[in-house]
């Protein structure tokens, strides 16, 4: 009986911003977001080299797709191979992200939507793990959920 209770999942509200860590300088959060925004610029340009500049050499990525329901893992090289030149215009928008920094690690978490040629294609939540080495922030891992049942107002 107790095991059955432990195995049940309970929906939880999204993490509130700024929990658990002492206040951090705004400049650090801005530096972390610069890396995420550079990644988005690379995605918009469909420029794998620009995206690669934001990633650590051993970076990974994971998608949790809702339809069909499956988890897909990518190496850095597999992720970069997804972004080749093409006629469509990609745009990813991140809404009100939570940013936490503790020394040389950071994360960014927030709701996003992804548009192709201005039309909503999918949405979900992005999660970026970053590491600062030699004074530069790089993405170690990016994970995102992907669903197509998005509210049009997003």
PDB file of N, CA, C and O in Angstrom, residues 64-114:
ATOM      1  N   UNK A  64      11.318  15.552 -24.370  1.00  0.00           N
ATOM      2  CA  UNK A  64      10.213  14.735 -23.871  1.00  0.00           C
ATOM      3  C   UNK A  64       9.004  15.080 -24.739  1.00  0.00           C
ATOM      4  O   UNK A  64       8.321  16.076 -24.503  1.00  0.00           O
ATOM      5  N   UNK A  65       8.785  14.280 -25.784  1.00  0.00           N
ATOM      6  CA  UNK A  65       7.658  14.498 -26.695  1.00  0.00           C
ATOM      7  C   UNK A  65       6.375  13.973 -26.076  1.00  0.00           C
ATOM      8  O   UNK A  65       6.375  12.925 -25.439  1.00  0.00           O
ATOM      9  N   UNK A  66       5.290  14.698 -26.290  1.00  0.00           N
ATOM     10  CA  UNK A  66       3.998  14.233 -25.793  1.00  0.00           C
ATOM     11  C   UNK A  66       3.213  13.471 -26.856  1.00  0.00           C
ATOM     12  O   UNK A  66       2.378  12.659 -26.524  1.00  0.00           O
ATOM     13  N   UNK A  67       3.462  13.766 -28.132  1.00  0.00           N
ATOM     14  CA  UNK A  67       2.712  13.087 -29.183  1.00  0.00           C
ATOM     15  C   UNK A  67       3.618  12.858 -30.378  1.00  0.00           C
ATOM     16  O   UNK A  67       3.880  13.798 -31.113  1.00  0.00           O
ATOM     17  N   UNK A  68       4.126  11.658 -30.599  1.00  0.00           N
ATOM     18  CA  UNK A  68       3.918  10.476 -29.766  1.00  0.00           C
ATOM     19  C   UNK A  68       4.734  10.580 -28.485  1.00  0.00           C
ATOM     20  O   UNK A  68       5.765  11.237 -28.453  1.00  0.00           O
ATOM     21  N   UNK A  69       4.251   9.928 -27.447  1.00  0.00           N
ATOM     22  CA  UNK A  69       4.896   9.991 -26.137  1.00  0.00           C
ATOM     23  C   UNK A  69       6.204   9.202 -26.195  1.00  0.00           C
ATOM     24  O   UNK A  69       6.207   7.984 -26.352  1.00  0.00           O
ATOM     25  N   UNK A  70       7.324   9.948 -26.108  1.00  0.00           N
ATOM     26  CA  UNK A  70       8.635   9.301 -26.119  1.00  0.00           C
ATOM     27  C   UNK A  70       9.689  10.302 -25.668  1.00  0.00           C
ATOM     28  O   UNK A  70       9.494  11.505 -25.740  1.00  0.00           O
ATOM     29  N   UNK A  71      10.783   9.766 -25.190  1.00  0.00           N
ATOM     30  CA  UNK A  71      11.943  10.549 -24.770  1.00  0.00           C
ATOM     31  C   UNK A  71      13.043  10.307 -25.797  1.00  0.00           C
ATOM     32  O   UNK A  71      13.337   9.155 -26.142  1.00  0.00           O
ATOM     33  N   UNK A  72      13.638  11.394 -26.290  1.00  0.00           N
ATOM     34  CA  UNK A  72      14.706  11.289 -27.283  1.00  0.00           C
ATOM     35  C   UNK A  72      15.936  12.013 -26.743  1.00  0.00           C
ATOM     36  O   UNK A  72      15.828  13.169 -26.310  1.00  0.00           O
ATOM     37  N   UNK A  73      17.080  11.325 -26.758  1.00  0.00           N
ATOM     38  CA  UNK A  73      18.341  11.896 -26.283  1.00  0.00           C
ATOM     39  C   UNK A  73      19.240  12.187 -27.479  1.00  0.00           C
ATOM     40  O   UNK A  73      19.253  11.426 -28.448  1.00  0.00           O
ATOM     41  N   UNK A  74      19.991  13.276 -27.377  1.00  0.00           N
ATOM     42  CA  UNK A  74      20.911  13.666 -28.441  1.00  0.00           C
ATOM     43  C   UNK A  74      22.293  13.947 -27.873  1.00  0.00           C
ATOM     44  O   UNK A  74      22.421  14.545 -26.801  1.00  0.00           O
ATOM     45  N   UNK A  75      23.311  13.552 -28.615  1.00  0.00           N
ATOM     46  CA  UNK A  75      24.649  14.041 -28.340  1.00  0.00           C
ATOM     47  C   UNK A  75      24.725  15.457 -28.908  1.00  0.00           C
ATOM     48  O   UNK A  75      23.832  15.907 -29.650  1.00  0.00           O
ATOM     49  N   UNK A  76      25.784  16.144 -28.611  1.00  0.00           N
ATOM     50  CA  UNK A  76      25.998  17.485 -29.160  1.00  0.00           C
ATOM     51  C   UNK A  76      25.947  17.444 -30.693  1.00  0.00           C
ATOM     52  O   UNK A  76      25.293  18.275 -31.317  1.00  0.00           O
ATOM     53  N   UNK A  77      26.635  16.475 -31.283  1.00  0.00           N
ATOM     54  CA  UNK A  77      26.692  16.375 -32.740  1.00  0.00           C
ATOM     55  C   UNK A  77      25.312  16.092 -33.338  1.00  0.00           C
ATOM     56  O   UNK A  77      24.953  16.643 -34.374  1.00  0.00           O
ATOM     57  N   UNK A  78      24.545  15.226 -32.696  1.00  0.00           N
ATOM     58  CA  UNK A  78      23.196  14.928 -33.190  1.00  0.00           C
ATOM     59  C   UNK A  78      22.299  16.151 -33.096  1.00  0.00           C
ATOM     60  O   UNK A  78      21.491  16.412 -33.987  1.00  0.00           O
ATOM     61  N   UNK A  79      22.425  16.906 -32.010  1.00  0.00           N
ATOM     62  CA  UNK A  79      21.635  18.127 -31.860  1.00  0.00           C
ATOM     63  C   UNK A  79      21.988  19.126 -32.955  1.00  0.00           C
ATOM     64  O   UNK A  79      21.105  19.680 -33.622  1.00  0.00           O
ATOM     65  N   UNK A  80      23.271  19.357 -33.166  1.00  0.00           N
ATOM     66  CA  UNK A  80      23.698  20.326 -34.174  1.00  0.00           C
ATOM     67  C   UNK A  80      23.257  19.918 -35.578  1.00  0.00           C
ATOM     68  O   UNK A  80      22.943  20.781 -36.411  1.00  0.00           O
ATOM     69  N   UNK A  81      23.199  18.624 -35.846  1.00  0.00           N
ATOM     70  CA  UNK A  81      22.783  18.142 -37.171  1.00  0.00           C
ATOM     71  C   UNK A  81      21.320  18.478 -37.480  1.00  0.00           C
ATOM     72  O   UNK A  81      20.915  18.470 -38.639  1.00  0.00           O
ATOM     73  N   UNK A  82      20.534  18.808 -36.461  1.00  0.00           N
ATOM     74  CA  UNK A  82      19.122  19.167 -36.672  1.00  0.00           C
ATOM     75  C   UNK A  82      18.960  20.543 -37.301  1.00  0.00           C
ATOM     76  O   UNK A  82      17.882  20.879 -37.771  1.00  0.00           O
ATOM     77  N   UNK A  83      20.017  21.352 -37.285  1.00  0.00           N
ATOM     78  CA  UNK A  83      19.915  22.740 -37.733  1.00  0.00           C
ATOM     79  C   UNK A  83      20.739  22.949 -38.993  1.00  0.00           C
ATOM     80  O   UNK A  83      21.937  23.192 -38.950  1.00  0.00           O
ATOM     81  N   UNK A  84      20.055  22.831 -40.105  1.00  0.00           N
ATOM     82  CA  UNK A  84      20.670  23.035 -41.407  1.00  0.00           C
ATOM     83  C   UNK A  84      19.940  24.182 -42.106  1.00  0.00           C
ATOM     84  O   UNK A  84      18.770  24.456 -41.791  1.00  0.00           O
ATOM     85  N   UNK A  85      20.613  24.858 -43.014  1.00  0.00           N
ATOM     86  CA  UNK A  85      19.944  25.953 -43.723  1.00  0.00           C
ATOM     87  C   UNK A  85      18.673  25.468 -44.418  1.00  0.00           C
ATOM     88  O   UNK A  85      18.583  24.332 -44.865  1.00  0.00           O
ATOM     89  N   UNK A  86      17.684  26.346 -44.475  1.00  0.00           N
ATOM     90  CA  UNK A  86      16.429  26.019 -45.131  1.00  0.00           C
ATOM     91  C   UNK A  86      15.579  27.266 -45.276  1.00  0.00           C
ATOM     92  O   UNK A  86      15.902  28.314 -44.703  1.00  0.00           O
ATOM     93  N   UNK A  87      14.490  27.165 -46.007  1.00  0.00           N
ATOM     94  CA  UNK A  87      13.673  28.356 -46.272  1.00  0.00           C
ATOM     95  C   UNK A  87      12.798  28.788 -45.094  1.00  0.00           C
ATOM     96  O   UNK A  87      12.434  29.953 -44.995  1.00  0.00           O
ATOM     97  N   UNK A  88      12.462  27.866 -44.197  1.00  0.00           N
ATOM     98  CA  UNK A  88      11.578  28.216 -43.083  1.00  0.00           C
ATOM     99  C   UNK A  88      12.316  29.100 -42.083  1.00  0.00           C
ATOM    100  O   UNK A  88      13.503  28.958 -41.867  1.00  0.00           O
ATOM    101  N   UNK A  89      11.538  29.966 -41.433  1.00  0.00           N
ATOM    102  CA  UNK A  89      12.070  30.842 -40.390  1.00  0.00           C
ATOM    103  C   UNK A  89      11.682  30.254 -39.039  1.00  0.00           C
ATOM    104  O   UNK A  89      10.506  30.071 -38.750  1.00  0.00           O
ATOM    105  N   UNK A  90      12.682  29.947 -38.213  1.00  0.00           N
ATOM    106  CA  UNK A  90      12.451  29.397 -36.882  1.00  0.00           C
ATOM    107  C   UNK A  90      12.507  30.522 -35.858  1.00  0.00           C
ATOM    108  O   UNK A  90      13.337  31.425 -35.958  1.00  0.00           O
ATOM    109  N   UNK A  91      11.642  30.426 -34.844  1.00  0.00           N
ATOM    110  CA  UNK A  91      11.684  31.382 -33.741  1.00  0.00           C
ATOM    111  C   UNK A  91      11.252  30.676 -32.466  1.00  0.00           C
ATOM    112  O   UNK A  91      10.188  30.061 -32.418  1.00  0.00           O
ATOM    113  N   UNK A  92      12.092  30.768 -31.443  1.00  0.00           N
ATOM    114  CA  UNK A  92      11.755  30.216 -30.139  1.00  0.00           C
ATOM    115  C   UNK A  92      11.636  31.369 -29.161  1.00  0.00           C
ATOM    116  O   UNK A  92      12.496  32.239 -29.106  1.00  0.00           O
ATOM    117  N   UNK A  93      10.560  31.368 -28.387  1.00  0.00           N
ATOM    118  CA  UNK A  93      10.317  32.409 -27.377  1.00  0.00           C
ATOM    119  C   UNK A  93      10.264  31.763 -26.005  1.00  0.00           C
ATOM    120  O   UNK A  93       9.549  30.785 -25.809  1.00  0.00           O
ATOM    121  N   UNK A  94      10.998  32.339 -25.068  1.00  0.00           N
ATOM    122  CA  UNK A  94      11.032  31.867 -23.694  1.00  0.00           C
ATOM    123  C   UNK A  94      10.338  32.908 -22.831  1.00  0.00           C
ATOM    124  O   UNK A  94      10.651  34.095 -22.919  1.00  0.00           O
ATOM    125  N   UNK A  95       9.382  32.474 -22.013  1.00  0.00           N
ATOM    126  CA  UNK A  95       8.560  33.383 -21.223  1.00  0.00           C
ATOM    127  C   UNK A  95       8.933  33.338 -19.743  1.00  0.00           C
ATOM    128  O   UNK A  95       8.935  32.276 -19.132  1.00  0.00           O
ATOM    129  N   UNK A  96       9.251  34.504 -19.176  1.00  0.00           N
ATOM    130  CA  UNK A  96       9.470  34.685 -17.742  1.00  0.00           C
ATOM    131  C   UNK A  96      10.309  33.565 -17.125  1.00  0.00           C
ATOM    132  O   UNK A  96       9.863  32.868 -16.220  1.00  0.00           O
ATOM    133  N   UNK A  97      11.547  33.381 -17.613  1.00  0.00           N
ATOM    134  CA  UNK A  97      12.341  32.254 -17.112  1.00  0.00           C
ATOM    135  C   UNK A  97      12.795  32.434 -15.674  1.00  0.00           C
ATOM    136  O   UNK A  97      13.063  33.551 -15.222  1.00  0.00           O
ATOM    137  N   UNK A  98      12.886  31.320 -14.967  1.00  0.00           N
ATOM    138  CA  UNK A  98      13.539  31.275 -13.662  1.00  0.00           C
ATOM    139  C   UNK A  98      15.017  31.044 -13.944  1.00  0.00           C
ATOM    140  O   UNK A  98      15.379  30.174 -14.733  1.00  0.00           O
ATOM    141  N   UNK A  99      15.866  31.837 -13.295  1.00  0.00           N
ATOM    142  CA  UNK A  99      17.309  31.733 -13.484  1.00  0.00           C
ATOM    143  C   UNK A  99      17.938  31.608 -12.104  1.00  0.00           C
ATOM    144  O   UNK A  99      17.689  32.436 -11.237  1.00  0.00           O
ATOM    145  N   UNK A 100      18.709  30.570 -11.907  1.00  0.00           N
ATOM    146  CA  UNK A 100      19.411  30.375 -10.636  1.00  0.00           C
ATOM    147  C   UNK A 100      20.883  30.174 -10.924  1.00  0.00           C
ATOM    148  O   UNK A 100      21.254  29.449 -11.856  1.00  0.00           O
ATOM    149  N   UNK A 101      21.734  30.827 -10.150  1.00  0.00           N
ATOM    150  CA  UNK A 101      23.179  30.722 -10.288  1.00  0.00           C
ATOM    151  C   UNK A 101      23.753  30.385  -8.923  1.00  0.00           C
ATOM    152  O   UNK A 101      23.401  31.022  -7.924  1.00  0.00           O
ATOM    153  N   UNK A 102      24.630  29.397  -8.872  1.00  0.00           N
ATOM    154  CA  UNK A 102      25.350  29.065  -7.655  1.00  0.00           C
ATOM    155  C   UNK A 102      26.798  28.826  -8.051  1.00  0.00           C
ATOM    156  O   UNK A 102      27.139  27.749  -8.566  1.00  0.00           O
ATOM    157  N   UNK A 103      27.622  29.830  -7.859  1.00  0.00           N
ATOM    158  CA  UNK A 103      29.034  29.701  -8.242  1.00  0.00           C
ATOM    159  C   UNK A 103      29.151  29.519  -9.739  1.00  0.00           C
ATOM    160  O   UNK A 103      28.754  30.389 -10.513  1.00  0.00           O
ATOM    161  N   UNK A 104      29.685  28.363 -10.152  1.00  0.00           N
ATOM    162  CA  UNK A 104      29.932  28.098 -11.566  1.00  0.00           C
ATOM    163  C   UNK A 104      28.901  27.185 -12.215  1.00  0.00           C
ATOM    164  O   UNK A 104      29.156  26.608 -13.274  1.00  0.00           O
ATOM    165  N   UNK A 105      27.733  27.026 -11.569  1.00  0.00           N
ATOM    166  CA  UNK A 105      26.635  26.299 -12.208  1.00  0.00           C
ATOM    167  C   UNK A 105      25.407  27.190 -12.216  1.00  0.00           C
ATOM    168  O   UNK A 105      25.235  28.069 -11.371  1.00  0.00           O
ATOM    169  N   UNK A 106      24.560  26.971 -13.209  1.00  0.00           N
ATOM    170  CA  UNK A 106      23.329  27.751 -13.312  1.00  0.00           C
ATOM    171  C   UNK A 106      22.292  26.937 -14.058  1.00  0.00           C
ATOM    172  O   UNK A 106      22.613  25.981 -14.772  1.00  0.00           O
ATOM    173  N   UNK A 107      21.033  27.323 -13.863  1.00  0.00           N
ATOM    174  CA  UNK A 107      19.978  26.758 -14.697  1.00  0.00           C
ATOM    175  C   UNK A 107      19.011  27.856 -15.092  1.00  0.00           C
ATOM    176  O   UNK A 107      18.870  28.875 -14.430  1.00  0.00           O
ATOM    177  N   UNK A 108      18.367  27.611 -16.209  1.00  0.00           N
ATOM    178  CA  UNK A 108      17.292  28.464 -16.712  1.00  0.00           C
ATOM    179  C   UNK A 108      16.127  27.540 -16.999  1.00  0.00           C
ATOM    180  O   UNK A 108      16.296  26.485 -17.617  1.00  0.00           O
ATOM    181  N   UNK A 109      14.947  27.918 -16.533  1.00  0.00           N
ATOM    182  CA  UNK A 109      13.737  27.101 -16.710  1.00  0.00           C
ATOM    183  C   UNK A 109      12.607  28.032 -17.082  1.00  0.00           C
ATOM    184  O   UNK A 109      12.413  29.064 -16.445  1.00  0.00           O
ATOM    185  N   UNK A 110      11.850  27.682 -18.109  1.00  0.00           N
ATOM    186  CA  UNK A 110      10.700  28.510 -18.447  1.00  0.00           C
ATOM    187  C   UNK A 110       9.861  27.938 -19.567  1.00  0.00           C
ATOM    188  O   UNK A 110      10.300  27.068 -20.330  1.00  0.00           O
ATOM    189  N   UNK A 111       8.650  28.475 -19.638  1.00  0.00           N
ATOM    190  CA  UNK A 111       7.711  28.092 -20.696  1.00  0.00           C
ATOM    191  C   UNK A 111       8.194  28.700 -22.018  1.00  0.00           C
ATOM    192  O   UNK A 111       8.707  29.817 -22.042  1.00  0.00           O
ATOM    193  N   UNK A 112       8.056  27.946 -23.094  1.00  0.00           N
ATOM    194  CA  UNK A 112       8.464  28.441 -24.401  1.00  0.00           C
ATOM    195  C   UNK A 112       7.417  28.099 -25.442  1.00  0.00           C
ATOM    196  O   UNK A 112       6.556  27.245 -25.235  1.00  0.00           O
ATOM    197  N   UNK A 113       7.517  28.783 -26.585  1.00  0.00           N
ATOM    198  CA  UNK A 113       6.830  28.302 -27.779  1.00  0.00           C
ATOM    199  C   UNK A 113       7.788  28.389 -28.949  1.00  0.00           C
ATOM    200  O   UNK A 113       8.769  29.128 -28.921  1.00  0.00           O
ATOM    201  N   UNK A 114       7.536  27.558 -29.939  1.00  0.00           N
ATOM    202  CA  UNK A 114       8.391  27.468 -31.123  1.00  0.00           C
ATOM    203  C   UNK A 114       7.519  27.712 -32.337  1.00  0.00           C
ATOM    204  O   UNK A 114       6.486  27.067 -32.509  1.00  0.00           O
TER     205      UNK A 114
END
